[in-house]
mmCIF file of C-alpha atoms in Angstrom:
data_model
loop_
_atom_site.group_PDB
_atom_site.id
_atom_site.type_symbol
_atom_site.label_atom_id
_atom_site.label_comp_id
_atom_site.label_asym_id
_atom_site.label_seq_id
_atom_site.Cartn_x
_atom_site.Cartn_y
_atom_site.Cartn_z
ATOM 1 C CA UNK N 212 0.000 0.000 0.000
ATOM 2 C CA UNK N 213 1.148 3.491 -0.792
ATOM 3 C CA UNK N 214 2.068 5.719 2.122
ATOM 4 C CA UNK N 215 -0.138 8.794 1.962
ATOM 5 C CA UNK N 216 0.466 11.579 4.459
ATOM 6 C CA UNK N 217 -1.712 14.494 5.397
ATOM 7 C CA UNK N 218 -0.268 17.696 6.868
ATOM 8 C CA UNK N 219 -2.690 18.116 9.760
ATOM 9 C CA UNK N 220 -3.055 21.783 10.630
ATOM 10 C CA UNK N 221 -4.571 22.118 14.061
ATOM 11 C CA UNK N 222 -5.760 25.083 16.110
ATOM 12 C CA UNK N 223 -5.346 24.445 19.853
ATOM 13 C CA UNK N 224 -5.363 20.711 19.187
ATOM 14 C CA UNK N 225 -8.441 20.742 16.941
ATOM 15 C CA UNK N 226 -7.785 19.726 13.303
ATOM 16 C CA UNK N 227 -8.996 22.181 10.657
ATOM 17 C CA UNK N 228 -12.006 20.769 8.734
ATOM 18 C CA UNK N 229 -9.959 20.489 5.511
ATOM 19 C CA UNK N 230 -7.598 18.064 7.281
ATOM 20 C CA UNK N 231 -10.409 15.612 7.970
ATOM 21 C CA UNK N 232 -11.571 15.847 4.356
ATOM 22 C CA UNK N 233 -8.035 15.119 3.156
ATOM 23 C CA UNK N 234 -7.761 12.102 5.478
ATOM 24 C CA UNK N 235 -10.866 10.632 3.887
ATOM 25 C CA UNK N 236 -9.123 10.892 0.516
ATOM 26 C CA UNK N 237 -5.790 9.667 1.888
ATOM 27 C CA UNK N 238 -7.199 6.473 3.359
ATOM 28 C CA UNK N 239 -8.860 5.658 0.036
ATOM 29 C CA UNK N 240 -5.460 5.995 -1.687
ATOM 30 C CA UNK N 241 -3.289 4.028 0.735
ATOM 31 C CA UNK N 242 -2.032 3.806 4.307
ATOM 32 C CA UNK N 243 -2.923 7.196 5.746
ATOM 33 C CA UNK N 244 -0.747 8.999 8.264
ATOM 34 C CA UNK N 245 -1.054 12.514 9.685
ATOM 35 C CA UNK N 246 1.538 15.015 10.908
ATOM 36 C CA UNK N 247 0.323 17.475 13.566
ATOM 37 C CA UNK N 248 2.687 20.187 14.791
ATOM 38 C CA UNK N 249 2.516 22.868 17.459
ATOM 39 C CA UNK N 250 1.141 23.250 20.978
ATOM 40 C CA UNK N 251 -1.803 20.896 21.570
ATOM 41 C CA UNK N 252 -0.919 18.693 18.578
ATOM 42 C CA UNK N 253 -1.111 15.458 20.622
ATOM 43 C CA UNK N 254 -4.707 16.226 21.524
ATOM 44 C CA UNK N 255 -5.655 16.004 17.856
ATOM 45 C CA UNK N 256 -4.391 12.419 17.447
ATOM 46 C CA UNK N 257 -7.660 10.750 18.482
ATOM 47 C CA UNK N 258 -9.725 12.725 15.952
ATOM 48 C CA UNK N 259 -7.137 12.204 13.214
ATOM 49 C CA UNK N 260 -7.194 8.455 13.936
ATOM 50 C CA UNK N 261 -10.963 8.417 13.842
ATOM 51 C CA UNK N 262 -10.906 9.964 10.365
ATOM 52 C CA UNK N 263 -8.498 7.395 8.983
ATOM 53 C CA UNK N 264 -4.920 8.104 10.064
ATOM 54 C CA UNK N 265 -3.243 4.821 10.977
ATOM 55 C CA UNK N 266 -0.312 6.692 12.388
ATOM 56 C CA UNK N 267 -0.042 10.236 13.723
ATOM 57 C CA UNK N 268 3.280 12.056 14.089
ATOM 58 C CA UNK N 269 3.152 14.907 16.614
ATOM 59 C CA UNK N 270 5.534 17.580 17.853
ATOM 60 C CA UNK N 271 4.383 20.180 20.348
ATOM 61 C CA UNK N 272 7.117 22.804 20.021
ATOM 62 C CA UNK N 273 5.810 26.389 20.051
ATOM 63 C CA UNK N 274 8.099 27.234 17.107
ATOM 64 C CA UNK N 275 5.641 25.480 14.801
ATOM 65 C CA UNK N 276 3.029 28.048 15.814
ATOM 66 C CA UNK N 277 5.251 31.096 16.125
ATOM 67 C CA UNK N 278 7.508 30.836 13.053
ATOM 68 C CA UNK N 279 6.138 30.660 9.515
ATOM 69 C CA UNK N 280 6.688 27.471 7.510
ATOM 70 C CA UNK N 281 10.397 26.792 8.044
ATOM 71 C CA UNK N 282 10.246 24.699 11.281
ATOM 72 C CA UNK N 283 7.547 22.508 9.717
ATOM 73 C CA UNK N 284 9.600 22.195 6.507
ATOM 74 C CA UNK N 285 12.725 21.211 8.484
ATOM 75 C CA UNK N 286 10.813 18.466 10.280
ATOM 76 C CA UNK N 287 8.877 17.234 7.244
ATOM 77 C CA UNK N 288 11.971 17.102 5.036
ATOM 78 C CA UNK N 289 13.723 14.791 7.506
ATOM 79 C CA UNK N 290 10.657 12.665 8.131
ATOM 80 C CA UNK N 291 9.910 12.272 4.429
ATOM 81 C CA UNK N 292 13.503 11.222 3.716
ATOM 82 C CA UNK N 293 13.391 8.679 6.524
ATOM 83 C CA UNK N 294 9.933 7.196 5.958
ATOM 84 C CA UNK N 295 9.616 7.687 2.176
ATOM 85 C CA UNK N 296 5.871 8.267 1.805
ATOM 86 C CA UNK N 297 4.487 8.175 -1.734
ATOM 87 C CA UNK N 298 2.365 11.280 -1.433
ATOM 88 C CA UNK N 299 2.033 14.169 1.025
ATOM 89 C CA UNK N 300 -1.217 16.142 0.893
ATOM 90 C CA UNK N 301 -1.653 19.702 2.178
ATOM 91 C CA UNK N 302 -4.801 21.802 2.427
ATOM 92 C CA UNK N 303 -4.636 24.938 0.235
ATOM 93 C CA UNK N 304 -4.558 27.139 3.334
ATOM 94 C CA UNK N 305 -2.291 30.126 3.959
ATOM 95 C CA UNK N 306 0.149 27.976 5.923
ATOM 96 C CA UNK N 307 -0.295 24.709 3.972
ATOM 97 C CA UNK N 308 0.666 26.428 0.774
ATOM 98 C CA UNK N 309 3.871 27.960 2.159
ATOM 99 C CA UNK N 310 4.987 24.697 3.756
ATOM 100 C CA UNK N 311 4.206 22.555 0.693
ATOM 101 C CA UNK N 312 6.010 24.922 -1.702
ATOM 102 C CA UNK N 313 9.141 25.241 0.414
ATOM 103 C CA UNK N 314 9.214 21.493 1.062
ATOM 104 C CA UNK N 315 9.002 20.684 -2.653
ATOM 105 C CA UNK N 316 11.959 23.007 -3.343
ATOM 106 C CA UNK N 317 14.007 21.477 -0.552
ATOM 107 C CA UNK N 318 13.312 17.882 -1.609
ATOM 108 C CA UNK N 319 13.240 18.556 -5.359
ATOM 109 C CA UNK N 320 9.877 16.800 -5.651
ATOM 110 C CA UNK N 321 6.875 17.614 -7.813
ATOM 111 C CA UNK N 322 4.230 19.915 -6.401
ATOM 112 C CA UNK N 323 0.723 20.187 -7.798
ATOM 113 C CA UNK N 324 -1.340 22.992 -6.329
ATOM 114 C CA UNK N 325 -5.107 23.462 -6.084
ATOM 115 C CA UNK N 326 -5.810 19.763 -6.707
ATOM 116 C CA UNK N 327 -9.468 18.804 -6.842
ATOM 117 C CA UNK N 328 -8.860 15.051 -7.279
ATOM 118 C CA UNK N 329 -6.046 12.501 -7.020
ATOM 119 C CA UNK N 330 -5.969 8.977 -8.450
ATOM 120 C CA UNK N 331 -3.245 6.394 -8.997
ATOM 121 C CA UNK N 332 -2.103 6.043 -12.588
ATOM 122 C CA UNK N 333 0.818 4.186 -14.213
ATOM 123 C CA UNK N 334 2.887 3.946 -11.049
ATOM 124 C CA UNK N 335 2.434 7.660 -10.337
ATOM 125 C CA UNK N 336 -0.357 10.017 -9.499
ATOM 126 C CA UNK N 337 -2.892 11.701 -11.758
ATOM 127 C CA UNK N 338 -3.968 14.978 -10.252
ATOM 128 C CA UNK N 339 -6.769 17.225 -11.458
ATOM 129 C CA UNK N 340 -6.141 20.903 -11.008
ATOM 130 C CA UNK N 341 -8.118 23.918 -12.272
ATOM 131 C CA UNK N 342 -6.522 26.690 -14.383
ATOM 132 C CA UNK N 343 -7.576 30.145 -15.543
ATOM 133 C CA UNK N 344 -9.726 30.686 -12.476
ATOM 134 C CA UNK N 345 -11.456 27.309 -12.849
ATOM 135 C CA UNK N 346 -12.517 27.471 -16.518
ATOM 136 C CA UNK N 347 -10.186 24.613 -17.483
ATOM 137 C CA UNK N 348 -9.394 21.354 -15.670
ATOM 138 C CA UNK N 349 -5.886 20.062 -16.212
ATOM 139 C CA UNK N 350 -4.692 16.522 -15.391
ATOM 140 C CA UNK D 1392 16.971 50.080 -0.679
ATOM 141 C CA UNK D 1393 16.946 47.811 -3.702
ATOM 142 C CA UNK D 1394 13.832 45.858 -4.557
ATOM 143 C CA UNK D 1395 13.406 43.020 -7.021
ATOM 144 C CA UNK D 1396 9.890 42.397 -8.253
ATOM 145 C CA UNK D 1397 8.982 39.116 -9.988
ATOM 146 C CA UNK D 1398 6.331 39.489 -12.673
ATOM 147 C CA UNK D 1399 4.607 37.228 -15.172
ATOM 148 C CA UNK D 1400 2.964 37.818 -18.509
ATOM 149 C CA UNK D 1401 -0.372 36.016 -18.772
ATOM 150 C CA UNK D 1402 -3.335 35.850 -21.174
ATOM 151 C CA UNK D 1403 -5.785 38.670 -20.462
ATOM 152 C CA UNK D 1404 -7.867 37.284 -17.556
ATOM 153 C CA UNK D 1405 -10.963 38.897 -19.099
ATOM 154 C CA UNK D 1406 -10.657 36.482 -22.047
ATOM 155 C CA UNK D 1407 -10.077 33.029 -20.518
ATOM 156 C CA UNK D 1408 -6.898 31.327 -21.726
ATOM 157 C CA UNK D 1409 -6.654 28.112 -23.711
ATOM 158 C CA UNK D 1410 -4.264 25.172 -23.867
ATOM 159 C CA UNK D 1411 -3.247 23.722 -27.221
ATOM 160 C CA UNK D 1412 -5.043 20.340 -27.513
ATOM 161 C CA UNK D 1413 -1.878 18.657 -28.878
ATOM 162 C CA UNK D 1414 0.962 20.167 -26.897
ATOM 163 C CA UNK D 1415 -1.123 20.964 -23.771
ATOM 164 C CA UNK D 1416 0.701 24.252 -23.644
ATOM 165 C CA UNK D 1417 -0.629 27.739 -23.292
ATOM 166 C CA UNK D 1418 -1.887 29.232 -26.558
ATOM 167 C CA UNK D 1419 -0.188 32.606 -26.884
ATOM 168 C CA UNK D 1420 -1.116 33.379 -30.494
ATOM 169 C CA UNK D 1421 -4.145 35.577 -31.088
ATOM 170 C CA UNK D 1422 -4.493 36.181 -27.364
ATOM 171 C CA UNK D 1423 -3.954 39.489 -25.588
ATOM 172 C CA UNK D 1424 -1.038 39.055 -23.225
ATOM 173 C CA UNK D 1425 -0.829 41.352 -20.224
ATOM 174 C CA UNK D 1426 1.204 41.945 -17.106
ATOM 175 C CA UNK D 1427 -0.548 39.827 -14.463
ATOM 176 C CA UNK D 1428 -2.806 42.280 -12.551
ATOM 177 C CA UNK D 1429 -1.666 40.618 -9.308
ATOM 178 C CA UNK D 1430 1.925 41.538 -10.153
ATOM 179 C CA UNK D 1431 0.995 45.198 -10.669
ATOM 180 C CA UNK D 1432 0.451 45.305 -6.906
ATOM 181 C CA UNK D 1433 3.960 43.911 -6.438
ATOM 182 C CA UNK D 1434 5.451 46.591 -8.693
ATOM 183 C CA UNK D 1435 3.431 49.265 -6.886
ATOM 184 C CA UNK D 1436 4.612 48.011 -3.474
ATOM 185 C CA UNK D 1437 8.224 48.160 -4.687
ATOM 186 C CA UNK D 1438 7.812 51.676 -6.094
ATOM 187 C CA UNK D 1439 6.263 52.949 -2.863
ATOM 188 C CA UNK D 1440 9.246 51.648 -0.898
ATOM 189 C CA UNK D 1441 11.845 53.372 -3.071
ATOM 190 C CA UNK D 1442 9.841 56.588 -3.162
ATOM 191 C CA UNK D 1443 9.999 56.705 0.623
ATOM 192 C CA UNK D 1444 13.635 55.704 0.735
ATOM 193 C CA UNK D 1445 16.130 55.961 -2.130
ATOM 194 C CA UNK D 1446 16.869 52.915 -4.267
ATOM 195 C CA UNK D 1447 15.909 51.023 -7.375
ATOM 196 C CA UNK D 1448 13.240 48.594 -8.478
ATOM 197 C CA UNK D 1449 14.375 45.830 -10.813
ATOM 198 C CA UNK D 1450 11.679 43.778 -12.504
ATOM 199 C CA UNK D 1451 12.404 40.168 -13.373
ATOM 200 C CA UNK D 1452 10.370 37.803 -15.511
ATOM 201 C CA UNK D 1453 10.691 34.510 -17.321
ATOM 202 C CA UNK D 1454 8.897 33.800 -20.572
ATOM 203 C CA UNK D 1455 9.141 33.937 -24.355
ATOM 204 C CA UNK D 1456 10.802 37.045 -25.916
ATOM 205 C CA UNK D 1457 7.353 38.704 -26.092
ATOM 206 C CA UNK D 1458 7.190 38.731 -22.289
ATOM 207 C CA UNK D 1459 9.369 41.830 -22.485
ATOM 208 C CA UNK D 1460 6.078 43.726 -22.975
ATOM 209 C CA UNK D 1461 5.040 42.850 -19.422
ATOM 210 C CA UNK D 1462 8.383 44.123 -18.162
ATOM 211 C CA UNK D 1463 7.940 47.350 -20.182
ATOM 212 C CA UNK D 1464 4.587 47.883 -18.532
ATOM 213 C CA UNK D 1465 6.257 47.657 -15.106
ATOM 214 C CA UNK D 1466 8.993 50.020 -16.319
ATOM 215 C CA UNK D 1467 6.289 52.422 -17.500
ATOM 216 C CA UNK D 1468 4.831 52.358 -13.981
ATOM 217 C CA UNK D 1469 8.255 53.535 -12.789
ATOM 218 C CA UNK D 1470 10.516 50.530 -12.248
ATOM 219 C CA UNK D 1471 14.165 51.228 -13.122
ATOM 220 C CA UNK D 1472 15.266 48.232 -15.144
ATOM 221 C CA UNK D 1473 14.318 44.720 -16.161
ATOM 222 C CA UNK D 1474 15.709 41.226 -16.541
ATOM 223 C CA UNK D 1475 14.030 38.730 -18.879
ATOM 224 C CA UNK D 1476 14.994 35.077 -18.636
ATOM 225 C CA UNK D 1477 14.171 33.605 -22.004
ATOM 226 C CA UNK D 1478 15.320 30.382 -23.636
ATOM 227 C CA UNK D 1479 13.548 27.813 -25.836
ATOM 228 C CA UNK D 1480 14.770 25.134 -23.404
ATOM 229 C CA UNK D 1481 12.676 26.778 -20.680
ATOM 230 C CA UNK D 1482 9.396 26.221 -22.515
ATOM 231 C CA UNK D 1483 6.951 24.201 -20.477
ATOM 232 C CA UNK D 1484 8.714 24.981 -17.200
ATOM 233 C CA UNK D 1485 6.969 24.090 -13.956
ATOM 234 C CA UNK D 1486 7.057 26.285 -10.846
ATOM 235 C CA UNK D 1487 10.290 24.842 -9.450
ATOM 236 C CA UNK D 1488 12.105 25.368 -12.771
ATOM 237 C CA UNK D 1489 10.936 28.973 -12.759
ATOM 238 C CA UNK D 1490 12.140 29.409 -9.190
ATOM 239 C CA UNK D 1491 15.545 27.914 -10.080
ATOM 240 C CA UNK D 1492 15.928 30.184 -13.080
ATOM 241 C CA UNK D 1493 14.996 33.314 -11.141
ATOM 242 C CA UNK D 1494 17.245 32.334 -8.226
ATOM 243 C CA UNK D 1495 20.155 31.904 -10.645
ATOM 244 C CA UNK D 1496 19.406 35.145 -12.502
ATOM 245 C CA UNK D 1497 19.453 37.287 -9.354
ATOM 246 C CA UNK D 1498 22.620 35.795 -7.969
ATOM 247 C CA UNK D 1499 25.136 38.624 -7.876
ATOM 248 C CA UNK D 1500 22.444 41.315 -7.695
ATOM 249 C CA UNK D 1501 22.264 43.317 -4.508
ATOM 250 C CA UNK D 1502 18.782 43.523 -3.083
ATOM 251 C CA UNK D 1503 17.030 44.027 0.224
ATOM 252 C CA UNK D 1504 13.658 42.654 -0.729
ATOM 253 C CA UNK D 1505 12.107 40.405 -3.363
ATOM 254 C CA UNK D 1506 8.414 41.049 -3.971
ATOM 255 C CA UNK D 1507 6.078 38.638 -5.782
ATOM 256 C CA UNK D 1508 2.304 38.407 -6.203
ATOM 257 C CA UNK D 1509 0.755 35.662 -4.064
ATOM 258 C CA UNK D 1510 -0.093 33.649 -7.164
ATOM 259 C CA UNK D 1511 -0.408 34.122 -10.920
ATOM 260 C CA UNK D 1512 -3.907 34.798 -12.184
ATOM 261 C CA UNK D 1513 -3.687 32.033 -14.836
ATOM 262 C CA UNK D 1514 -2.006 29.042 -13.166
ATOM 263 C CA UNK D 1515 -2.673 30.134 -9.570
ATOM 264 C CA UNK D 1516 -0.376 27.564 -7.967
ATOM 265 C CA UNK D 1517 1.249 30.193 -5.737
ATOM 266 C CA UNK D 1518 4.251 27.894 -5.312
ATOM 267 C CA UNK D 1519 7.034 29.892 -6.956
ATOM 268 C CA UNK D 1520 7.666 32.570 -4.272
ATOM 269 C CA UNK D 1521 8.112 30.040 -1.441
ATOM 270 C CA UNK D 1522 10.286 27.855 -3.660
ATOM 271 C CA UNK D 1523 12.397 30.883 -4.561
ATOM 272 C CA UNK D 1524 12.776 31.775 -0.862
ATOM 273 C CA UNK D 1525 13.820 28.199 -0.106
ATOM 274 C CA UNK D 1526 16.407 28.102 -2.911
ATOM 275 C CA UNK D 1527 17.880 31.429 -1.797
ATOM 276 C CA UNK D 1528 17.756 30.473 1.890
ATOM 277 C CA UNK D 1529 15.639 33.548 2.673
ATOM 278 C CA UNK D 1530 12.636 34.071 4.933
ATOM 279 C CA UNK D 1531 9.240 34.355 3.231
ATOM 280 C CA UNK D 1532 6.598 36.791 4.420
ATOM 281 C CA UNK D 1533 3.524 35.639 2.533
ATOM 282 C CA UNK D 1534 0.051 37.072 1.888
ATOM 283 C CA UNK D 1535 0.992 40.609 2.902
ATOM 284 C CA UNK D 1536 -1.866 43.102 2.939
ATOM 285 C CA UNK D 1537 0.429 45.733 4.431
ATOM 286 C CA UNK D 1538 4.205 46.040 4.153
ATOM 287 C CA UNK D 1539 6.641 48.254 6.015
ATOM 288 C CA UNK D 1540 10.409 48.194 5.909
ATOM 289 C CA UNK D 1541 12.614 49.834 8.504
ATOM 290 C CA UNK D 1542 15.819 49.210 10.431
ATOM 291 C CA UNK D 1543 16.777 46.144 8.446
ATOM 292 C CA UNK D 1544 13.421 44.439 8.928
ATOM 293 C CA UNK D 1545 10.299 43.880 6.866
ATOM 294 C CA UNK D 1546 7.022 43.808 8.787
ATOM 295 C CA UNK D 1547 3.761 42.688 7.211
ATOM 296 C CA UNK D 1548 0.120 42.198 8.069
ATOM 297 C CA UNK D 1549 -0.325 38.614 6.919
ATOM 298 C CA UNK D 1550 -3.791 37.563 5.811
ATOM 299 C CA UNK D 1551 -5.247 34.648 7.813
ATOM 300 C CA UNK D 1552 -8.603 32.889 7.938
ATOM 301 C CA UNK D 1553 -9.662 34.984 10.929
ATOM 302 C CA UNK D 1554 -8.038 38.347 10.179
ATOM 303 C CA UNK D 1555 -4.337 38.991 10.068
ATOM 304 C CA UNK D 1556 -1.096 38.316 11.931
ATOM 305 C CA UNK D 1557 1.754 40.798 12.199
ATOM 306 C CA UNK D 1558 4.892 38.968 11.035
ATOM 307 C CA UNK D 1559 8.442 40.260 10.678
ATOM 308 C CA UNK D 1560 11.658 39.031 9.119
ATOM 309 C CA UNK D 1561 15.194 40.367 8.742
ATOM 310 C CA UNK D 1562 16.264 41.595 5.286
ATOM 311 C CA UNK D 1563 16.843 40.333 2.701
ATOM 312 C CA UNK D 1564 13.477 38.588 2.524
ATOM 313 C CA UNK D 1565 10.857 37.465 0.020
ATOM 314 C CA UNK D 1566 7.402 39.019 0.385
ATOM 315 C CA UNK D 1567 4.217 38.042 -1.444
ATOM 316 C CA UNK D 1568 1.573 40.737 -1.686
ATOM 317 C CA UNK D 1569 -2.199 40.368 -1.983
ATOM 318 C CA UNK D 1570 -4.401 42.529 -4.188
ATOM 319 C CA UNK D 1571 -5.553 44.402 -1.097
ATOM 320 C CA UNK D 1572 -2.149 45.895 -0.320
ATOM 321 C CA UNK D 1573 -2.430 48.919 -2.603
ATOM 322 C CA UNK D 1574 -4.038 50.505 -5.642
ATOM 323 C CA UNK D 1575 -1.615 49.965 -8.536
ATOM 324 C CA UNK D 1576 -0.818 53.143 -10.450
ATOM 325 C CA UNK D 1577 -1.663 53.493 -14.128
ATOM 326 C CA UNK D 1578 1.376 54.262 -16.305
ATOM 327 C CA UNK D 1579 1.421 57.895 -17.449
ATOM 328 C CA UNK D 1580 2.385 58.777 -21.016
ATOM 329 C CA UNK D 1581 5.738 60.119 -19.809
ATOM 330 C CA UNK D 1582 6.404 56.809 -18.051
ATOM 331 C CA UNK D 1583 5.530 54.845 -21.185
ATOM 332 C CA UNK D 1584 7.950 56.967 -23.237
ATOM 333 C CA UNK D 1585 10.726 56.624 -20.654
ATOM 334 C CA UNK D 1586 10.215 52.863 -20.411
ATOM 335 C CA UNK D 1587 11.361 52.478 -24.006
ATOM 336 C CA UNK D 1588 14.851 53.614 -23.070
ATOM 337 C CA UNK D 1589 15.234 51.629 -19.873
ATOM 338 C CA UNK D 1590 17.552 48.655 -19.796
ATOM 339 C CA UNK D 1591 16.098 45.146 -20.125
ATOM 340 C CA UNK D 1592 18.756 42.461 -19.911
ATOM 341 C CA UNK D 1593 17.976 39.155 -21.603
ATOM 342 C CA UNK D 1594 19.547 35.993 -20.222
ATOM 343 C CA UNK D 1595 19.373 32.363 -21.338
ATOM 344 C CA UNK D 1596 19.882 29.027 -19.605
ATOM 345 C CA UNK D 1597 23.602 28.743 -20.280
ATOM 346 C CA UNK D 1598 24.151 32.300 -18.947
ATOM 347 C CA UNK D 1599 22.600 31.029 -15.736
ATOM 348 C CA UNK D 1600 24.609 27.808 -15.603
ATOM 349 C CA UNK D 1601 21.366 25.839 -15.397
ATOM 350 C CA UNK D 1602 21.611 23.583 -18.448
ATOM 351 C CA UNK D 1603 19.639 20.424 -17.686
ATOM 352 C CA UNK D 1604 18.328 21.727 -14.360
ATOM 353 C CA UNK D 1605 15.337 23.715 -15.498
ATOM 354 C CA UNK D 1606 12.669 23.644 -18.173
ATOM 355 C CA UNK D 1607 11.977 20.595 -20.322
ATOM 356 C CA UNK D 1608 15.011 18.696 -19.061
ATOM 357 C CA UNK D 1609 13.884 18.836 -15.442
ATOM 358 C CA UNK D 1610 10.114 18.389 -15.510
ATOM 359 C CA UNK D 1611 8.591 16.853 -12.398
ATOM 360 C CA UNK D 1612 5.122 16.817 -13.888
ATOM 361 C CA UNK D 1613 3.410 16.563 -17.228
ATOM 362 C CA UNK D 1614 0.023 17.752 -18.412
ATOM 363 C CA UNK D 1615 -1.714 14.682 -19.854
ATOM 364 C CA UNK D 1616 -5.223 16.019 -20.261
ATOM 365 C CA UNK D 1617 -7.099 19.308 -20.310
ATOM 366 C CA UNK D 1618 -10.884 19.585 -20.338
ATOM 367 C CA UNK D 1619 -13.145 22.601 -20.013
ATOM 368 C CA UNK D 1620 -14.796 22.705 -16.601
ATOM 369 C CA UNK D 1621 -18.529 22.060 -16.572
ATOM 370 C CA UNK D 1622 -20.316 25.335 -17.160
ATOM 371 C CA UNK D 1623 -22.185 26.695 -14.186
ATOM 372 C CA UNK D 1624 -25.877 25.991 -14.486
ATOM 373 C CA UNK D 1625 -28.242 28.926 -14.552
ATOM 374 C CA UNK D 1626 -29.802 29.555 -11.172
ATOM 375 C CA UNK D 1627 -33.468 29.090 -10.465
ATOM 376 C CA UNK D 1628 -35.527 32.239 -10.323
ATOM 377 C CA UNK D 1629 -38.221 32.175 -7.683
ATOM 378 C CA UNK D 1630 -41.002 34.686 -8.095
ATOM 379 C CA UNK D 1631 -42.290 35.701 -4.710
ATOM 380 C CA UNK D 1632 -46.027 35.109 -4.521
ATOM 381 C CA UNK D 1633 -46.104 35.133 -0.767
ATOM 382 C CA UNK D 1634 -44.231 31.862 -0.359
ATOM 383 C CA UNK D 1635 -40.767 33.050 -1.466
ATOM 384 C CA UNK D 1636 -39.278 32.785 2.002
ATOM 385 C CA UNK D 1637 -40.463 29.180 2.351
ATOM 386 C CA UNK D 1638 -39.017 28.249 -1.069
ATOM 387 C CA UNK D 1639 -35.650 29.705 -0.088
ATOM 388 C CA UNK D 1640 -35.733 27.917 3.262
ATOM 389 C CA UNK D 1641 -36.603 24.599 1.549
ATOM 390 C CA UNK D 1642 -33.732 25.108 -0.890
ATOM 391 C CA UNK D 1643 -31.271 25.716 1.942
ATOM 392 C CA UNK D 1644 -32.611 22.679 3.813
ATOM 393 C CA UNK D 1645 -32.120 20.507 0.738
ATOM 394 C CA UNK D 1646 -28.475 21.647 0.680
ATOM 395 C CA UNK D 1647 -28.253 20.883 4.417
ATOM 396 C CA UNK D 1648 -27.113 24.446 4.996
ATOM 397 C CA UNK D 1649 -29.813 24.883 7.643
#
C-alpha cells in the first residue's frame, strides 16, 4: 500500500475541517498517516485516527506556531527522507501552501497545487487541477 | 533600498486562456497578453518603498521574448530596469524550474527585498515565491496586505482565515503581496515613453549555468489532459407570490445548509 500523508493543521489541538476531508481521501489511496505540529498537537491524534490516520506524528514545540513554515519544513523534510511516503497532501490554506512549496523546493519533488482530485495512474499520481480561475481542468 | 519584483505575462484574464489540444501548452497566439494584474500590486509596493527611501526597483520575468512587454509595462509604472529570462529550453517549465531560473538570474544582484504576487492569475499555484525563498535560503513573508520596511526588517500584516497576523523578518526577505495591499498606479504617457529607453537584460539558460536543471530537461510533472470545466448551471428564479421565504428555506434545507 502506498504511504499517503496528510499535513494536519490544528488550532489548539483541533484539526482544521480540511484536514479531515483530506484524510478521507488519503485512506482511500493508501495507508494514511497525519503530521500534527505545534502546541496541543497530541490532543488532535484521536480525531485524526478516527478519520483514517493509521499513524499520527506529533511535535508540540511552540516554534511550529510562532515561526512561519520553516520549522515545519525542516521536520517534514527529515521525516519524508526517513519514511519515504508516496504522497504528502496539504490543504490549500495560507500555511499549507507555504509549507508545501518550500518542502518541494528542498526535496526537489513535484508539487501540484489546487488539486481537486487525485488517483493512482501508471505507477504515479494523476492529479486534477483547475486553471484560468477554474474554466479549465488540467490533469 | 533595492527591490526586485517578480512578474509574469499572462493571457488577459478577461478572455479566458486556452491550452493547445496537442501540446497541452498555453496558446499565446491571437491572445492578448498582459502583465498579471496581481503583479501590478507587487510593482506598486516596490515603487512605494523606493519613493519613501532611495533605491531602485528591478523587474524580473521569465517567458518567451514577447514577455518583455510585461516588463515594459512595469517600467512604464516607474521601475528602473528589467531582466528577462528567455530560452527555448525553458518552454513548459513548472514552478520549481521557474524558481531555479529566477534564483540563478538574481545571484550577484544586490537587493534588500524580493516582492512577488501571491499567485499568478492564470495558473494560480502560488508555489514559486516560497520555492524561490527556499532556494535562496531567505525568509518568506507571505500574503501581505500591508508592508513596512525599517531598520533592516520587513514587517507585514499577513492575511489569515480569521483576520491577520503581524509577522516580521530580517532583510533580505521574500514578500508576497495580496491585491488588497495597494491601488496599482496606471502608467502615465511620460512613463511609457521613458520605459522604451530603460535597460532590459535578456539571459538564457547557459548564462545562468542551469543547463539540464530547469525547463523541459527537469520536468517533475506533465500535463496529460485538459478539459473545459462544466459550465455553471443557470440559477433558479423564484417569483415571490407570498411563499418566497419558504421556497428559499426549503432550498437551503435541501443543501443541508440549515
